[in-house]
Coordinates of C-alpha atoms and ligand atoms in Angstrom, one line a residue:
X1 CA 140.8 56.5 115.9
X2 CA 139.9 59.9 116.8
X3 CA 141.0 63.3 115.1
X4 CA 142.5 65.7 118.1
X5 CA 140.3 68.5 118.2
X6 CA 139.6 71.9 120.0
X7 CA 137.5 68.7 121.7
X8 CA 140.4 68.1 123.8
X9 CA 140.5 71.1 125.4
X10 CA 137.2 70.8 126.9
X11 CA 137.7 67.6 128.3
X12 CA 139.2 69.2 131.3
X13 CA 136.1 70.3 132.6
X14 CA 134.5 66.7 132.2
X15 CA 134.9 65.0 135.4
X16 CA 134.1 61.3 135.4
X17 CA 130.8 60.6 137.7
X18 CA 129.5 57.7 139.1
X19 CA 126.1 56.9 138.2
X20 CA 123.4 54.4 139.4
X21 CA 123.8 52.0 136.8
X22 CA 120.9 50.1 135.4
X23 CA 122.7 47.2 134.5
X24 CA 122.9 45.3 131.0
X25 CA 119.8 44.1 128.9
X26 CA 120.6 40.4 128.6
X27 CA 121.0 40.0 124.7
X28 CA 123.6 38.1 123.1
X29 CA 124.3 36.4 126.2
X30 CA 121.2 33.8 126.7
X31 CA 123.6 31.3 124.6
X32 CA 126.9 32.6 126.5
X33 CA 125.9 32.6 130.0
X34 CA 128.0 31.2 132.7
X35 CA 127.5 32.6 136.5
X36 CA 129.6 33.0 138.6
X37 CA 127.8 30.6 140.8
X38 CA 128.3 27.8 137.9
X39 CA 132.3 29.1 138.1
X40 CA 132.2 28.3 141.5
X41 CA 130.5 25.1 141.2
X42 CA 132.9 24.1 139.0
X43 CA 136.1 23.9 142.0
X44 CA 133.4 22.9 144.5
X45 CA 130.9 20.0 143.2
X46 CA 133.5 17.8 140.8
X47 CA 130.2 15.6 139.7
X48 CA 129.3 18.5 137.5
X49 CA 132.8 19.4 135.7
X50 CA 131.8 18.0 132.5
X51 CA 129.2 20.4 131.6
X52 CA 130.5 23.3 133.4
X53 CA 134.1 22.5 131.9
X54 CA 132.9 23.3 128.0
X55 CA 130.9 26.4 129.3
X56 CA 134.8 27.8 130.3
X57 CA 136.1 26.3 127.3
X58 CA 133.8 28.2 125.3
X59 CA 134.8 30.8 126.2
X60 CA 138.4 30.5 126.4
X61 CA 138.6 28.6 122.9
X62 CA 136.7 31.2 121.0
X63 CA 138.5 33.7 118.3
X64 CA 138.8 37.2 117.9
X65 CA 137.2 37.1 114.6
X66 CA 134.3 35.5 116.7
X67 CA 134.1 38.9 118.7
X68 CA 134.7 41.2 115.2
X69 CA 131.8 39.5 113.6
X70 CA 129.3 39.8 116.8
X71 CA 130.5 43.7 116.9
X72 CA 130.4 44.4 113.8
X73 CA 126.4 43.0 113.4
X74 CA 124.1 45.9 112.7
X75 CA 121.9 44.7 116.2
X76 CA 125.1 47.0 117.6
X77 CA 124.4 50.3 115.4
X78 CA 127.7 51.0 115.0
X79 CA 128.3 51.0 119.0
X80 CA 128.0 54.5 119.5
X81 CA 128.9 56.0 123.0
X82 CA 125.6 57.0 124.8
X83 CA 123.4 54.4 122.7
X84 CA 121.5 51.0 123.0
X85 CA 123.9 49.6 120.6
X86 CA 127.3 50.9 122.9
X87 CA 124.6 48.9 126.0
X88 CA 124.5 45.6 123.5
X89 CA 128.5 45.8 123.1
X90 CA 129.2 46.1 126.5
X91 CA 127.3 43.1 128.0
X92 CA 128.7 40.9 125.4
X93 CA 132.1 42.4 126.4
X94 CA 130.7 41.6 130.0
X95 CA 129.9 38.3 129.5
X96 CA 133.4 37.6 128.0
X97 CA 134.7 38.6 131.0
X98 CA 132.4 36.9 133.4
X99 CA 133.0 33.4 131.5
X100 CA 137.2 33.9 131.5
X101 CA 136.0 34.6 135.4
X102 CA 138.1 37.7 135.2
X103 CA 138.2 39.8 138.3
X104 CA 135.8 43.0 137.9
X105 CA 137.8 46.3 138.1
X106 CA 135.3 48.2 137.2
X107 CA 133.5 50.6 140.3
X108 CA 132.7 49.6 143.7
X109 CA 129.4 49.7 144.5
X110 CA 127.2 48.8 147.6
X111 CA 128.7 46.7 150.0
X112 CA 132.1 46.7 148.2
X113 CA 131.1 44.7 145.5
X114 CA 132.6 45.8 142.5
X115 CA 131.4 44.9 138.6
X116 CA 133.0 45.2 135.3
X117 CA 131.6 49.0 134.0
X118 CA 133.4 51.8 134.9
X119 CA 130.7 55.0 134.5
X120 CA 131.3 58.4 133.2
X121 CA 129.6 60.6 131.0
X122 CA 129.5 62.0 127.9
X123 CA 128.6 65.9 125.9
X124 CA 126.7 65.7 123.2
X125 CA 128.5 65.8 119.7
X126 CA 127.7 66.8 116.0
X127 CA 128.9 64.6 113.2
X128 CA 130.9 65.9 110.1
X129 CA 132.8 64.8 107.3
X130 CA 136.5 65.6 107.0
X131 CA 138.1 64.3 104.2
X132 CA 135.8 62.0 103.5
X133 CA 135.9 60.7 106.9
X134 CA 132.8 61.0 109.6
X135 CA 134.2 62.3 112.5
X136 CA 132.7 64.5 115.5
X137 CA 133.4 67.8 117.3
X138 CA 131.7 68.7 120.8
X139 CA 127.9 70.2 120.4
X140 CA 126.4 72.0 123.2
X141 CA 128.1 71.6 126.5
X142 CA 125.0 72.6 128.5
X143 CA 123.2 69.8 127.4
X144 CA 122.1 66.7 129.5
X145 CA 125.0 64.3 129.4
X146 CA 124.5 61.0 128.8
X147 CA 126.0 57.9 130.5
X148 CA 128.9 55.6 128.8
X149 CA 131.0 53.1 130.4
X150 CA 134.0 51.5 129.9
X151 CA 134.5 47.9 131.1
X152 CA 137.5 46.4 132.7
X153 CA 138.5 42.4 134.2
X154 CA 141.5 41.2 135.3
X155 CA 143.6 38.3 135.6
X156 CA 144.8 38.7 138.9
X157 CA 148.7 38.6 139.8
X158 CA 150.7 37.1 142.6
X159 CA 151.6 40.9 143.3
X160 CA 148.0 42.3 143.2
X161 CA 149.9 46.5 143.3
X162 CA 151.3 46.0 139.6
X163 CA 149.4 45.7 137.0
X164 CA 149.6 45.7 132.9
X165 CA 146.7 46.6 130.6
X166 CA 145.9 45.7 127.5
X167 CA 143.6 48.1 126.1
X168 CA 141.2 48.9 122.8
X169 CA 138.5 50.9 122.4
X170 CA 134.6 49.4 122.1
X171 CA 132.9 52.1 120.7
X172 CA 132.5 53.6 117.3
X173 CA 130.8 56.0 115.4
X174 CA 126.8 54.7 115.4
X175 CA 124.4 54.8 112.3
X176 CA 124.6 58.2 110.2
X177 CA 122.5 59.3 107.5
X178 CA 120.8 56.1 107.2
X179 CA 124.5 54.6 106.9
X180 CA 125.5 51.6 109.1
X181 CA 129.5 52.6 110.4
X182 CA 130.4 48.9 111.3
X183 CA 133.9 49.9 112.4
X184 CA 135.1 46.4 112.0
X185 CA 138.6 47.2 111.7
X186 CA 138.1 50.4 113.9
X187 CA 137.9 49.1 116.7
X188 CA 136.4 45.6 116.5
X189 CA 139.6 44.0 115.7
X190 CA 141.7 45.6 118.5
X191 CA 138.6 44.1 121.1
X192 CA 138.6 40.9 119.1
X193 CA 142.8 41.0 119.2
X194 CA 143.2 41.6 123.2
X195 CA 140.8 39.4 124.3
X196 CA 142.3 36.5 122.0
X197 CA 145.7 37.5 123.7
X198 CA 143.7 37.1 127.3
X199 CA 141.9 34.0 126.4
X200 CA 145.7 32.3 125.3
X201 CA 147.1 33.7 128.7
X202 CA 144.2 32.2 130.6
X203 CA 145.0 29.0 128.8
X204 CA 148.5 28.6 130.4
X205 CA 146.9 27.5 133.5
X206 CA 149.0 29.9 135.8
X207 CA 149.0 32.7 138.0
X208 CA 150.5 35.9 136.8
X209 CA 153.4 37.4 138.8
X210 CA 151.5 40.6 137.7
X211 CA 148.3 42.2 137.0
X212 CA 146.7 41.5 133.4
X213 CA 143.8 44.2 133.0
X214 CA 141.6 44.1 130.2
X215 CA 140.0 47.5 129.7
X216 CA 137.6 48.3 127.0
X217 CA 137.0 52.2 126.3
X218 CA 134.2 54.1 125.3
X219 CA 133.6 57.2 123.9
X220 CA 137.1 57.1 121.9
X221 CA 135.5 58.7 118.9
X222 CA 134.2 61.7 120.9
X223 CA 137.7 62.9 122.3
X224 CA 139.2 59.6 124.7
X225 CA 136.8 60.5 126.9
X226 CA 136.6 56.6 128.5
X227 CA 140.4 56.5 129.1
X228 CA 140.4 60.2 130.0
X229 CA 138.0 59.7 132.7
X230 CA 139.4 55.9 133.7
X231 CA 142.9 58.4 133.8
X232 CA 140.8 60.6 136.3
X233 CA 139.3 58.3 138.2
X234 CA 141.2 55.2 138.4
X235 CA 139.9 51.7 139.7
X236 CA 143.6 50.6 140.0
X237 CA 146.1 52.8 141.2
X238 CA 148.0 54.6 138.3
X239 CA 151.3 54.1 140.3
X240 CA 151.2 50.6 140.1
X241 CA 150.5 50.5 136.1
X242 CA 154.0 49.1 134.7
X243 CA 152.7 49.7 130.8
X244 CA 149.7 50.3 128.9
X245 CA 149.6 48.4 125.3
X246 CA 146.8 50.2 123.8
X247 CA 145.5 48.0 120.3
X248 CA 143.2 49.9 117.8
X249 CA 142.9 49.0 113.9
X250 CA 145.2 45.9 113.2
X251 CA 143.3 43.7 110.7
X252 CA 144.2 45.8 107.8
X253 CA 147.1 46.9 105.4
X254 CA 150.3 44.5 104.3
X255 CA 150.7 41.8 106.8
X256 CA 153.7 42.8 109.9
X257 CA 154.0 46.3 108.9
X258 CA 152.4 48.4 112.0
X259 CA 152.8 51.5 113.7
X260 CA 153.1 52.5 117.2
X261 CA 151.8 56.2 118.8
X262 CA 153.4 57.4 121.8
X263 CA 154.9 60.3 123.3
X264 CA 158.3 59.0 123.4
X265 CA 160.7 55.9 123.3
X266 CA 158.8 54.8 126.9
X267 CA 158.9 51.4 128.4
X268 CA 156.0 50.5 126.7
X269 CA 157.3 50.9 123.6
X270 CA 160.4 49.0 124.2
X271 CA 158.9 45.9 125.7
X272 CA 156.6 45.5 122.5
X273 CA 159.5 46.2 120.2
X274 CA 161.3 43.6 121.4
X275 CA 158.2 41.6 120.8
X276 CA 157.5 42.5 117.2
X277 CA 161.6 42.0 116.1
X278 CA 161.0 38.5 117.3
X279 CA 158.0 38.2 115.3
X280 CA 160.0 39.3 111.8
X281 CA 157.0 42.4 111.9
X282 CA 158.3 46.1 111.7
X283 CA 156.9 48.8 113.8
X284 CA 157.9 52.4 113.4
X285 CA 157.0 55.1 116.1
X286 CA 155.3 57.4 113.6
X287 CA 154.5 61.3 114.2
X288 CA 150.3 61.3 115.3
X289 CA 150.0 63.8 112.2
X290 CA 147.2 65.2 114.2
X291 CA 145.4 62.0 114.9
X292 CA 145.5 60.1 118.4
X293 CA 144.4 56.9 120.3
X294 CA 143.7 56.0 123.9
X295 CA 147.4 55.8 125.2
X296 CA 147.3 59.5 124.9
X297 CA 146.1 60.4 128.8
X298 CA 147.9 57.3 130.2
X299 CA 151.2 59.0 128.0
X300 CA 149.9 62.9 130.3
X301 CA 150.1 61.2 133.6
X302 CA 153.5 59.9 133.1
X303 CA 152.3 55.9 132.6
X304 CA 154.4 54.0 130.0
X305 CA 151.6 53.5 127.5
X306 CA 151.9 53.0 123.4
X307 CA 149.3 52.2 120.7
X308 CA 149.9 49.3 118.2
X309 CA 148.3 49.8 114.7
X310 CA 148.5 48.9 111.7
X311 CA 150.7 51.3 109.5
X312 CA 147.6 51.2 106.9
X313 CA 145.0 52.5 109.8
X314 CA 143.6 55.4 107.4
X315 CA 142.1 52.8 104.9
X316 CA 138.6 53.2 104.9
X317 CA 138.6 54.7 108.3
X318 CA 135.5 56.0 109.4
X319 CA 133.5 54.7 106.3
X320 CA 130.8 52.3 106.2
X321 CA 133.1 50.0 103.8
X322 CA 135.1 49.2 107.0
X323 CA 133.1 46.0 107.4
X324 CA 134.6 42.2 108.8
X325 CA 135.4 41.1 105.5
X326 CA 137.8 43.8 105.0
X327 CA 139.9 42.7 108.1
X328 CA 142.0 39.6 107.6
X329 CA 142.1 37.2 110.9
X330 CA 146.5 36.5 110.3
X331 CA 147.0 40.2 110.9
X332 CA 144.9 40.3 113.9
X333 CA 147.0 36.7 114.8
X334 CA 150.2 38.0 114.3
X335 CA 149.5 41.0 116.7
X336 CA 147.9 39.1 119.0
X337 CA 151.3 36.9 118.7
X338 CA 152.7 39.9 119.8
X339 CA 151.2 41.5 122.1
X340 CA 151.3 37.5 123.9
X341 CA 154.5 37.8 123.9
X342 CA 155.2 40.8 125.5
X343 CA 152.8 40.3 128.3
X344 CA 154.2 37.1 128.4
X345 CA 157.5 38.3 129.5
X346 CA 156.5 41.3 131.4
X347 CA 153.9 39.9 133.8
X348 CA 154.3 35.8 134.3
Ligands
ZN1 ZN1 138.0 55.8 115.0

């Protein structure tokens, strides 16, 4: 969760770029590492299914707590935008993806072959403290920029021109006066949440009438400027986006009561009330009171899109007490349970 700053107005001028990409260091994944080759052997050669079969299994069987509590390790520094630790987060959220054998949306490269990171880039920020909170405002825009990336898969439909996307941001605020931000519930459990809601889908063993997208942000605590750039410089058409269910801090606060940010009573927001009624859960489409989350440039450019949170989000926000222990996996599971359901209905 980000505070809406003079920040925003500056984004404007940020243009997303494609860079030359130097491509993932390979930690975390030396114990999680299915190719695609070994995917492919898996329909072709049926004498090695066994083996291959628990690779995708682990991967489909795994929870989102599993992803909160390798996020939320201090090898990641707090995944700040722009760092070794954002690098870490995004190959394990890379490897996810490759072992569900999720379609890479991100850019095209050479020869049309496309990969999971989506590039931009990134001004330099200063920290502060408001309310007790660490936040950032933009530092000196004639600074070198520094690459970021957000990384999107998809479960590909029988109508490949529609798509849904479930969204959260990666990213959070980094290490800070020798102080570890762990962001567990900010953003760890909205990753851990959409990819458990993925991994179920996967699970049903069929084709989606529709697009499902899974796009991770970065740089959400320096302004949106993932989704803000992913909004300029779409790898799917932005016409053919039906709704965006953006996820970010739902492991805290009493259990069903959540909130929802959005610029109006869209689509979006109606599919997932529907879904949250079912569920006996209550969420209220609150005022931003000056704070906002990725649906925000999706909401601009006239996509349905609507953040799910918990009503609680502000507890121990931006605070290095906002560690795993303090999210609690049935709150995660009862969005998840919602957000299931709702893509459920919309795309299969
Ligand atoms: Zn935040």
């Amino acid at each position: 969760m980000s505070t809406r700053r003079v920040f925003l107005k500056c984004l404007g001028g940020l243009g997303a770029c494609l860079l030359p990409w130097t491509g993932w260091p390979d930690i975390f994944a030396s114990s999680l590492q299915p190719t695609q080759a070994s995917l492919k052997d898996l329909r072709s050669k049926p004498s090695t299914i066994n083996s291959n079969q628990e690779t995708v299994n682990s991967f489909q069987n795994r929870t989102a707590m599993d992803d909160i509590l390798v996020l939320t390790q201090p090898a990641l520094e707090g995944r700040r935008a722009g760092t070794l630790g954002e690098e870490k987060t995004a190959n394990y959220l890379v490897n996810q993806l490759r072992g569900l054998n999720l379609e890479p949306l991100g850019d095209s490269i050479e020869n049309q072959q496309r990969n999971y990171s989506h590039a931009f880039t990134i001004y330099p920020v200063v920290e502060e403290f408001v309310n007790g909170r660490l936040t950032f405002r933009q530092g000196n825009s004639n600074s070198l920029r520094t690459p970021s990336a957000n990384i999107i898969g998809g479960l590909m439909g029988i109508n490949s021109n529609e798509s849904v996307i479930l969204s959260a941001h990666y990213d959070h605020l980094g290490i800070f006066a020798g102080n570890l931000y762990p962001g567990a519930n900010d953003n760890a459990s909205g990753v851990g949440c959409i990819l458990d809601v993925m991994r179920r889908l996967i699970r049903k063993g069929l084709k989606p009438k529709l697009n499902v997208v899974l796009a991770f942000w970065s740089a959400e605590e320096m302004g949106f400027v993932g989704s803000f750039s992913f909004v300029q410089n779409p790898t799917i058409p932005l016409g053919g986006i039906k709704a965006v269910f953006n996820v970010d801090s739902v492991g805290n606060g009493p259990l069903g009561e959540f909130a929802l940010w959005a610029n109006s009573n869209n689509y979006a927001v109606q599919a997932i009330q529907t879904a949250v009624a079912k569920n006996k859960a209550s969420a209220v489409l609150t005022p931003n009171r000056g704070f906002n989350s990725d649906q925000v440039y999706f909401n601009l450019a006239h996509v349905p899109a609507v953040t799910l949170m918990a009503r609680n989000w502000l507890d121990k926000n931006h605070t290095p007490e906002d560690i795993s222990s303090f999210v609690e996996p049935q709150k995660i599971a009862l969005a998840s349970d919602i957000l299931y359901e709702t893509v459920n209905k919309l795309a299969f």
